[in-house]
């Protein structure tokens, strides 16, 4: 007899993607157990699956639950706000892990997430990227839907790629908004939606701008891949943008069909790009 498949543990922040990973793992014949981070994960989203909600600092409780449910693979998915040390109130295991994180606690998100992935590996878990389960949520290069960027929009995308990659190398954020060659806003810890709101306030006369969202150079994508959903399209439209360009193969669409439908309804283009190739487009 073959051994029963080990479970996939999902460490869940907000949004719909934790449940999508659970659905994909279940369809592949893997048992699933979700740990929802209190204050971030949506209880209704987790309700159909075996789960427990745990506060961020209770690492001992998390590890015990993952081991009790025979989890071998872990997926970190869904947004959380980076907490202050004072707000964590770590348990004994949490304090031990914080000590092991060391200087990474005070580094940017990339350094912290990379250190966390390493420590989970040392604890005996295999950290997997959400994209490994959600291949249908990752787009190849090309236009999604009927609307295409024109010459000015392509020029703004090219400029946005340069800006977003510079931001990423400094571990600041994953995106920016460019309108007619002018950078209206860049993303930092406030996230994409807040950046889009700021860009709307800075909109210039003329054709609307574009949102460019990329994986940071060298980023640990098993923990924080760029994500776009229908709400992103709605906020881009509210900010007066013409469309969204995102990195092909390295961006998760929370619901691909819904994103395309929303883009069509709002009159926005949606394009997956290879940052290296877009720079060569004349």
mmCIF file of C-alpha atoms in Angstrom:
data_model
loop_
_atom_site.group_PDB
_atom_site.id
_atom_site.type_symbol
_atom_site.label_atom_id
_atom_site.label_comp_id
_atom_site.label_asym_id
_atom_site.label_seq_id
_atom_site.Cartn_x
_atom_site.Cartn_y
_atom_site.Cartn_z
ATOM 1 C CA UNK A 1 0.000 0.000 0.000
ATOM 2 C CA UNK A 2 1.204 3.481 -0.806
ATOM 3 C CA UNK A 3 1.465 5.984 2.013
ATOM 4 C CA UNK A 4 -1.319 8.520 2.424
ATOM 5 C CA UNK A 5 -0.429 11.923 0.949
ATOM 6 C CA UNK A 6 0.860 14.469 3.426
ATOM 7 C CA UNK A 7 -1.147 17.609 4.005
ATOM 8 C CA UNK A 8 -0.589 21.083 2.615
ATOM 9 C CA UNK A 9 -0.495 23.716 5.340
ATOM 10 C CA UNK A 10 -1.645 27.173 4.299
ATOM 11 C CA UNK A 11 -0.591 30.202 6.333
ATOM 12 C CA UNK A 12 -3.348 32.595 5.362
ATOM 13 C CA UNK A 13 -3.568 36.367 5.300
ATOM 14 C CA UNK A 14 -6.466 38.226 3.722
ATOM 15 C CA UNK A 15 -8.225 37.890 0.391
ATOM 16 C CA UNK A 16 -9.575 34.938 -1.582
ATOM 17 C CA UNK A 17 -6.312 33.239 -2.564
ATOM 18 C CA UNK A 18 -5.857 31.039 0.540
ATOM 19 C CA UNK A 19 -9.131 29.299 -0.330
ATOM 20 C CA UNK A 20 -8.074 29.006 -3.983
ATOM 21 C CA UNK A 21 -4.850 27.273 -2.929
ATOM 22 C CA UNK A 22 -6.887 24.958 -0.692
ATOM 23 C CA UNK A 23 -9.201 24.099 -3.605
ATOM 24 C CA UNK A 24 -6.265 23.351 -5.916
ATOM 25 C CA UNK A 25 -4.443 21.212 -3.349
ATOM 26 C CA UNK A 26 -7.641 19.297 -2.554
ATOM 27 C CA UNK A 27 -8.257 18.707 -6.275
ATOM 28 C CA UNK A 28 -4.749 17.257 -6.495
ATOM 29 C CA UNK A 29 -5.603 14.767 -3.762
ATOM 30 C CA UNK A 30 -3.818 16.506 -0.898
ATOM 31 C CA UNK A 31 -5.372 17.055 2.525
ATOM 32 C CA UNK A 32 -5.403 20.713 3.553
ATOM 33 C CA UNK A 33 -5.118 22.564 6.844
ATOM 34 C CA UNK A 34 -5.266 26.364 7.047
ATOM 35 C CA UNK A 35 -3.893 28.614 9.748
ATOM 36 C CA UNK A 36 -5.609 31.980 9.428
ATOM 37 C CA UNK A 37 -3.793 34.949 10.914
ATOM 38 C CA UNK A 38 -6.167 36.710 13.301
ATOM 39 C CA UNK A 39 -7.137 40.158 12.123
ATOM 40 C CA UNK A 40 -6.156 39.419 8.527
ATOM 41 C CA UNK A 41 -7.727 36.183 7.270
ATOM 42 C CA UNK A 42 -11.439 36.206 6.443
ATOM 43 C CA UNK A 43 -13.216 33.571 8.590
ATOM 44 C CA UNK A 44 -15.925 33.109 5.940
ATOM 45 C CA UNK A 45 -13.286 32.330 3.306
ATOM 46 C CA UNK A 46 -11.670 29.709 5.540
ATOM 47 C CA UNK A 47 -14.938 28.185 6.811
ATOM 48 C CA UNK A 48 -15.240 25.334 4.250
ATOM 49 C CA UNK A 49 -11.768 24.018 5.125
ATOM 50 C CA UNK A 50 -10.160 22.538 8.237
ATOM 51 C CA UNK A 51 -8.628 25.574 9.856
ATOM 52 C CA UNK A 52 -7.805 27.471 12.998
ATOM 53 C CA UNK A 53 -7.217 31.180 13.492
ATOM 54 C CA UNK A 54 -4.038 32.043 15.373
ATOM 55 C CA UNK A 55 -2.468 35.364 16.280
ATOM 56 C CA UNK A 56 0.772 36.216 14.510
ATOM 57 C CA UNK A 57 3.009 35.936 17.568
ATOM 58 C CA UNK A 58 1.848 32.435 18.548
ATOM 59 C CA UNK A 59 4.437 30.553 16.510
ATOM 60 C CA UNK A 60 4.470 27.621 18.924
ATOM 61 C CA UNK A 61 0.755 27.111 18.456
ATOM 62 C CA UNK A 62 1.148 27.341 14.667
ATOM 63 C CA UNK A 63 3.936 24.777 14.495
ATOM 64 C CA UNK A 64 2.075 22.395 16.801
ATOM 65 C CA UNK A 65 -1.055 22.606 14.651
ATOM 66 C CA UNK A 66 0.863 22.089 11.416
ATOM 67 C CA UNK A 67 2.598 19.020 12.808
ATOM 68 C CA UNK A 68 -0.596 17.641 14.347
ATOM 69 C CA UNK A 69 -2.232 17.809 10.896
ATOM 70 C CA UNK A 70 0.760 16.113 9.217
ATOM 71 C CA UNK A 71 1.584 19.107 7.027
ATOM 72 C CA UNK A 72 4.754 18.712 5.001
ATOM 73 C CA UNK A 73 4.353 21.518 2.459
ATOM 74 C CA UNK A 74 3.538 25.089 3.446
ATOM 75 C CA UNK A 75 2.140 27.938 1.382
ATOM 76 C CA UNK A 76 2.259 31.538 2.631
ATOM 77 C CA UNK A 77 -0.507 33.450 0.868
ATOM 78 C CA UNK A 78 -2.669 36.534 1.378
ATOM 79 C CA UNK A 79 -1.724 40.037 2.515
ATOM 80 C CA UNK A 80 -0.892 40.944 6.082
ATOM 81 C CA UNK A 81 0.375 44.217 7.475
ATOM 82 C CA UNK A 82 3.856 44.024 8.931
ATOM 83 C CA UNK A 83 3.298 44.144 12.706
ATOM 84 C CA UNK A 84 5.318 46.058 15.244
ATOM 85 C CA UNK A 85 7.374 43.963 17.664
ATOM 86 C CA UNK A 86 5.351 45.416 20.533
ATOM 87 C CA UNK A 87 2.099 44.112 19.063
ATOM 88 C CA UNK A 88 3.275 40.523 18.536
ATOM 89 C CA UNK A 89 3.296 39.238 22.150
ATOM 90 C CA UNK A 90 5.228 36.132 21.077
ATOM 91 C CA UNK A 91 4.840 32.819 22.865
ATOM 92 C CA UNK A 92 8.004 30.895 23.827
ATOM 93 C CA UNK A 93 8.424 29.396 20.354
ATOM 94 C CA UNK A 94 7.656 32.745 18.784
ATOM 95 C CA UNK A 95 10.385 34.387 20.860
ATOM 96 C CA UNK A 96 12.827 31.685 19.741
ATOM 97 C CA UNK A 97 11.969 32.278 16.072
ATOM 98 C CA UNK A 98 12.220 36.044 16.484
ATOM 99 C CA UNK A 99 15.699 35.545 17.903
ATOM 100 C CA UNK A 100 16.611 33.353 14.927
ATOM 101 C CA UNK A 101 15.345 36.008 12.533
ATOM 102 C CA UNK A 102 17.811 38.428 14.097
ATOM 103 C CA UNK A 103 18.703 41.382 11.896
ATOM 104 C CA UNK A 104 16.172 40.271 9.255
ATOM 105 C CA UNK A 105 13.455 41.667 11.553
ATOM 106 C CA UNK A 106 14.749 45.130 10.808
ATOM 107 C CA UNK A 107 15.440 44.555 7.122
ATOM 108 C CA UNK A 108 12.964 45.141 4.323
ATOM 109 C CA UNK A 109 10.177 42.735 3.535
ATOM 110 C CA UNK A 110 12.340 40.686 1.170
ATOM 111 C CA UNK A 111 14.980 39.997 3.803
ATOM 112 C CA UNK A 112 12.406 39.148 6.454
ATOM 113 C CA UNK A 113 10.391 36.838 4.209
ATOM 114 C CA UNK A 114 13.497 35.078 2.902
ATOM 115 C CA UNK A 115 14.642 34.491 6.489
ATOM 116 C CA UNK A 116 11.197 33.196 7.466
ATOM 117 C CA UNK A 117 11.180 30.752 4.531
ATOM 118 C CA UNK A 118 14.631 29.527 5.592
ATOM 119 C CA UNK A 119 13.572 29.006 9.202
ATOM 120 C CA UNK A 120 10.419 27.108 8.213
ATOM 121 C CA UNK A 121 12.645 24.885 6.106
ATOM 122 C CA UNK A 122 14.885 24.280 9.103
ATOM 123 C CA UNK A 123 11.775 23.295 11.082
ATOM 124 C CA UNK A 124 11.175 20.479 8.581
ATOM 125 C CA UNK A 125 8.644 22.045 6.215
ATOM 126 C CA UNK A 126 8.918 22.541 2.470
ATOM 127 C CA UNK A 127 7.773 26.064 1.622
ATOM 128 C CA UNK A 128 6.029 26.114 -1.752
ATOM 129 C CA UNK A 129 4.948 29.060 -3.858
ATOM 130 C CA UNK A 130 1.230 29.629 -4.355
ATOM 131 C CA UNK A 131 1.889 29.714 -8.104
ATOM 132 C CA UNK A 132 2.867 26.028 -7.924
ATOM 133 C CA UNK A 133 -0.760 25.229 -7.064
ATOM 134 C CA UNK A 134 -2.440 28.079 -8.947
ATOM 135 C CA UNK A 135 -0.922 27.726 -12.405
ATOM 136 C CA UNK A 136 -4.201 28.920 -13.955
ATOM 137 C CA UNK A 137 -3.846 32.183 -12.005
ATOM 138 C CA UNK A 138 -0.492 33.040 -13.625
ATOM 139 C CA UNK A 139 -0.631 34.541 -17.118
ATOM 140 C CA UNK A 140 1.813 34.189 -19.986
ATOM 141 C CA UNK A 141 2.956 37.347 -21.762
ATOM 142 C CA UNK A 142 0.243 38.983 -23.831
ATOM 143 C CA UNK A 143 -2.956 41.001 -23.717
ATOM 144 C CA UNK A 144 -5.850 39.616 -21.675
ATOM 145 C CA UNK A 145 -9.143 40.632 -23.211
ATOM 146 C CA UNK A 146 -9.928 42.853 -26.195
ATOM 147 C CA UNK A 147 -8.347 46.196 -25.255
ATOM 148 C CA UNK A 148 -4.714 46.875 -26.101
ATOM 149 C CA UNK A 149 -2.298 49.605 -24.963
ATOM 150 C CA UNK A 150 -1.527 52.278 -27.591
ATOM 151 C CA UNK A 151 1.862 53.818 -28.298
ATOM 152 C CA UNK A 152 1.708 56.279 -25.380
ATOM 153 C CA UNK A 153 0.569 53.592 -22.947
ATOM 154 C CA UNK A 154 3.426 51.303 -24.078
ATOM 155 C CA UNK A 155 5.890 54.156 -23.489
ATOM 156 C CA UNK A 156 4.462 54.631 -19.989
ATOM 157 C CA UNK A 157 4.740 50.892 -19.330
ATOM 158 C CA UNK A 158 8.397 50.906 -20.390
ATOM 159 C CA UNK A 159 9.131 53.833 -18.082
ATOM 160 C CA UNK A 160 7.148 52.167 -15.290
ATOM 161 C CA UNK A 161 9.238 49.010 -15.611
ATOM 162 C CA UNK A 162 12.417 51.035 -15.040
ATOM 163 C CA UNK A 163 10.897 52.757 -12.008
ATOM 164 C CA UNK A 164 9.370 49.589 -10.500
ATOM 165 C CA UNK A 165 12.619 47.655 -10.865
ATOM 166 C CA UNK A 166 14.557 50.463 -9.182
ATOM 167 C CA UNK A 167 12.043 50.465 -6.322
ATOM 168 C CA UNK A 168 12.260 46.698 -6.083
ATOM 169 C CA UNK A 169 16.036 46.659 -5.844
ATOM 170 C CA UNK A 170 15.700 48.941 -2.815
ATOM 171 C CA UNK A 171 12.950 46.650 -1.385
ATOM 172 C CA UNK A 172 10.443 49.517 -1.342
ATOM 173 C CA UNK A 173 7.507 48.188 -3.335
ATOM 174 C CA UNK A 174 6.297 46.342 -6.407
ATOM 175 C CA UNK A 175 4.560 48.980 -8.480
ATOM 176 C CA UNK A 176 4.120 52.518 -9.724
ATOM 177 C CA UNK A 177 1.728 54.650 -11.763
ATOM 178 C CA UNK A 178 3.001 56.540 -14.817
ATOM 179 C CA UNK A 179 1.034 59.030 -16.941
ATOM 180 C CA UNK A 180 2.533 60.467 -20.126
ATOM 181 C CA UNK A 181 6.049 59.901 -18.804
ATOM 182 C CA UNK A 182 5.336 61.384 -15.349
ATOM 183 C CA UNK A 183 5.517 59.133 -12.276
ATOM 184 C CA UNK A 184 2.348 59.947 -10.329
ATOM 185 C CA UNK A 185 2.889 57.515 -7.443
ATOM 186 C CA UNK A 186 5.101 54.675 -6.261
ATOM 187 C CA UNK A 187 4.121 51.810 -3.996
ATOM 188 C CA UNK A 188 5.605 51.393 -0.527
ATOM 189 C CA UNK A 189 4.230 49.672 2.566
ATOM 190 C CA UNK A 190 0.754 51.178 2.097
ATOM 191 C CA UNK A 191 0.012 48.742 -0.749
ATOM 192 C CA UNK A 192 -1.365 49.006 -4.265
ATOM 193 C CA UNK A 193 -4.885 50.227 -3.477
ATOM 194 C CA UNK A 194 -3.686 53.171 -1.391
ATOM 195 C CA UNK A 195 -1.110 54.032 -4.053
ATOM 196 C CA UNK A 196 -3.841 54.058 -6.704
ATOM 197 C CA UNK A 197 -5.909 56.449 -4.593
ATOM 198 C CA UNK A 198 -2.930 58.809 -4.315
ATOM 199 C CA UNK A 199 -2.274 58.616 -8.041
ATOM 200 C CA UNK A 200 -5.849 59.660 -8.758
ATOM 201 C CA UNK A 201 -5.307 62.813 -6.737
ATOM 202 C CA UNK A 202 -2.189 63.573 -8.809
ATOM 203 C CA UNK A 203 -3.695 62.883 -12.227
ATOM 204 C CA UNK A 204 -2.557 65.247 -14.967
ATOM 205 C CA UNK A 205 -4.582 66.536 -17.958
ATOM 206 C CA UNK A 206 -4.641 64.231 -20.980
ATOM 207 C CA UNK A 207 -4.844 60.487 -21.415
ATOM 208 C CA UNK A 208 -4.899 58.452 -18.203
ATOM 209 C CA UNK A 209 -1.859 56.670 -16.827
ATOM 210 C CA UNK A 210 -0.963 53.018 -16.305
ATOM 211 C CA UNK A 211 -0.273 50.848 -13.295
ATOM 212 C CA UNK A 212 2.883 48.750 -13.616
ATOM 213 C CA UNK A 213 3.322 45.935 -11.084
ATOM 214 C CA UNK A 214 6.388 43.667 -11.029
ATOM 215 C CA UNK A 215 8.139 41.111 -8.887
ATOM 216 C CA UNK A 216 11.059 42.788 -7.123
ATOM 217 C CA UNK A 217 14.443 41.749 -8.548
ATOM 218 C CA UNK A 218 15.713 38.830 -6.467
ATOM 219 C CA UNK A 219 12.487 38.636 -4.459
ATOM 220 C CA UNK A 220 11.493 35.483 -2.563
ATOM 221 C CA UNK A 221 8.368 34.741 -4.561
ATOM 222 C CA UNK A 222 7.285 31.857 -2.356
ATOM 223 C CA UNK A 223 6.070 34.453 0.125
ATOM 224 C CA UNK A 224 4.899 37.642 -1.578
ATOM 225 C CA UNK A 225 4.139 37.463 -5.285
ATOM 226 C CA UNK A 226 2.446 40.503 -6.827
ATOM 227 C CA UNK A 227 -1.333 40.028 -6.881
ATOM 228 C CA UNK A 228 -4.083 41.624 -8.947
ATOM 229 C CA UNK A 229 -7.832 41.188 -8.520
ATOM 230 C CA UNK A 230 -11.053 42.783 -9.747
ATOM 231 C CA UNK A 231 -10.795 45.383 -6.967
ATOM 232 C CA UNK A 232 -7.428 46.443 -8.405
ATOM 233 C CA UNK A 233 -9.177 47.087 -11.729
ATOM 234 C CA UNK A 234 -11.932 49.053 -10.014
ATOM 235 C CA UNK A 235 -9.446 51.203 -8.121
ATOM 236 C CA UNK A 236 -7.381 51.784 -11.263
ATOM 237 C CA UNK A 237 -10.505 52.967 -13.071
ATOM 238 C CA UNK A 238 -11.450 55.246 -10.153
ATOM 239 C CA UNK A 239 -7.957 56.770 -10.366
ATOM 240 C CA UNK A 240 -8.494 57.559 -14.043
ATOM 241 C CA UNK A 241 -6.006 55.023 -15.386
ATOM 242 C CA UNK A 242 -6.141 53.444 -18.846
ATOM 243 C CA UNK A 243 -4.842 50.023 -17.933
ATOM 244 C CA UNK A 244 -2.612 47.694 -15.933
ATOM 245 C CA UNK A 245 0.634 45.987 -16.918
ATOM 246 C CA UNK A 246 1.896 43.161 -14.712
ATOM 247 C CA UNK A 247 4.762 40.701 -14.865
ATOM 248 C CA UNK A 248 3.966 37.554 -16.833
ATOM 249 C CA UNK A 249 4.635 34.338 -14.913
ATOM 250 C CA UNK A 250 5.252 36.186 -11.646
ATOM 251 C CA UNK A 251 1.862 37.726 -10.792
ATOM 252 C CA UNK A 252 -1.174 36.012 -9.286
ATOM 253 C CA UNK A 253 -4.633 36.915 -10.581
ATOM 254 C CA UNK A 254 -7.132 36.273 -7.797
ATOM 255 C CA UNK A 255 -9.767 35.419 -10.406
ATOM 256 C CA UNK A 256 -8.535 35.572 -13.996
ATOM 257 C CA UNK A 257 -11.949 35.490 -15.675
ATOM 258 C CA UNK A 258 -13.337 38.123 -13.304
ATOM 259 C CA UNK A 259 -10.298 40.360 -13.865
ATOM 260 C CA UNK A 260 -10.706 40.202 -17.637
ATOM 261 C CA UNK A 261 -14.457 40.808 -17.394
ATOM 262 C CA UNK A 262 -13.919 43.806 -15.090
ATOM 263 C CA UNK A 263 -11.289 45.253 -17.401
ATOM 264 C CA UNK A 264 -13.642 44.931 -20.383
ATOM 265 C CA UNK A 265 -16.520 46.498 -18.451
ATOM 266 C CA UNK A 266 -14.425 49.445 -17.271
ATOM 267 C CA UNK A 267 -12.614 49.992 -20.567
ATOM 268 C CA UNK A 268 -9.138 49.175 -19.225
ATOM 269 C CA UNK A 269 -6.435 47.160 -20.925
ATOM 270 C CA UNK A 270 -4.817 44.309 -18.983
ATOM 271 C CA UNK A 271 -1.461 43.080 -20.225
ATOM 272 C CA UNK A 272 1.061 40.560 -18.920
ATOM 273 C CA UNK A 273 4.586 41.646 -19.807
ATOM 274 C CA UNK A 274 8.129 40.306 -19.811
ATOM 275 C CA UNK A 275 10.044 43.282 -18.353
ATOM 276 C CA UNK A 276 13.144 42.519 -20.446
ATOM 277 C CA UNK A 277 11.207 42.225 -23.693
ATOM 278 C CA UNK A 278 9.001 45.274 -23.145
ATOM 279 C CA UNK A 279 12.141 47.412 -22.952
ATOM 280 C CA UNK A 280 13.101 46.321 -26.476
ATOM 281 C CA UNK A 281 9.750 47.309 -28.005
ATOM 282 C CA UNK A 282 10.086 50.360 -30.236
#
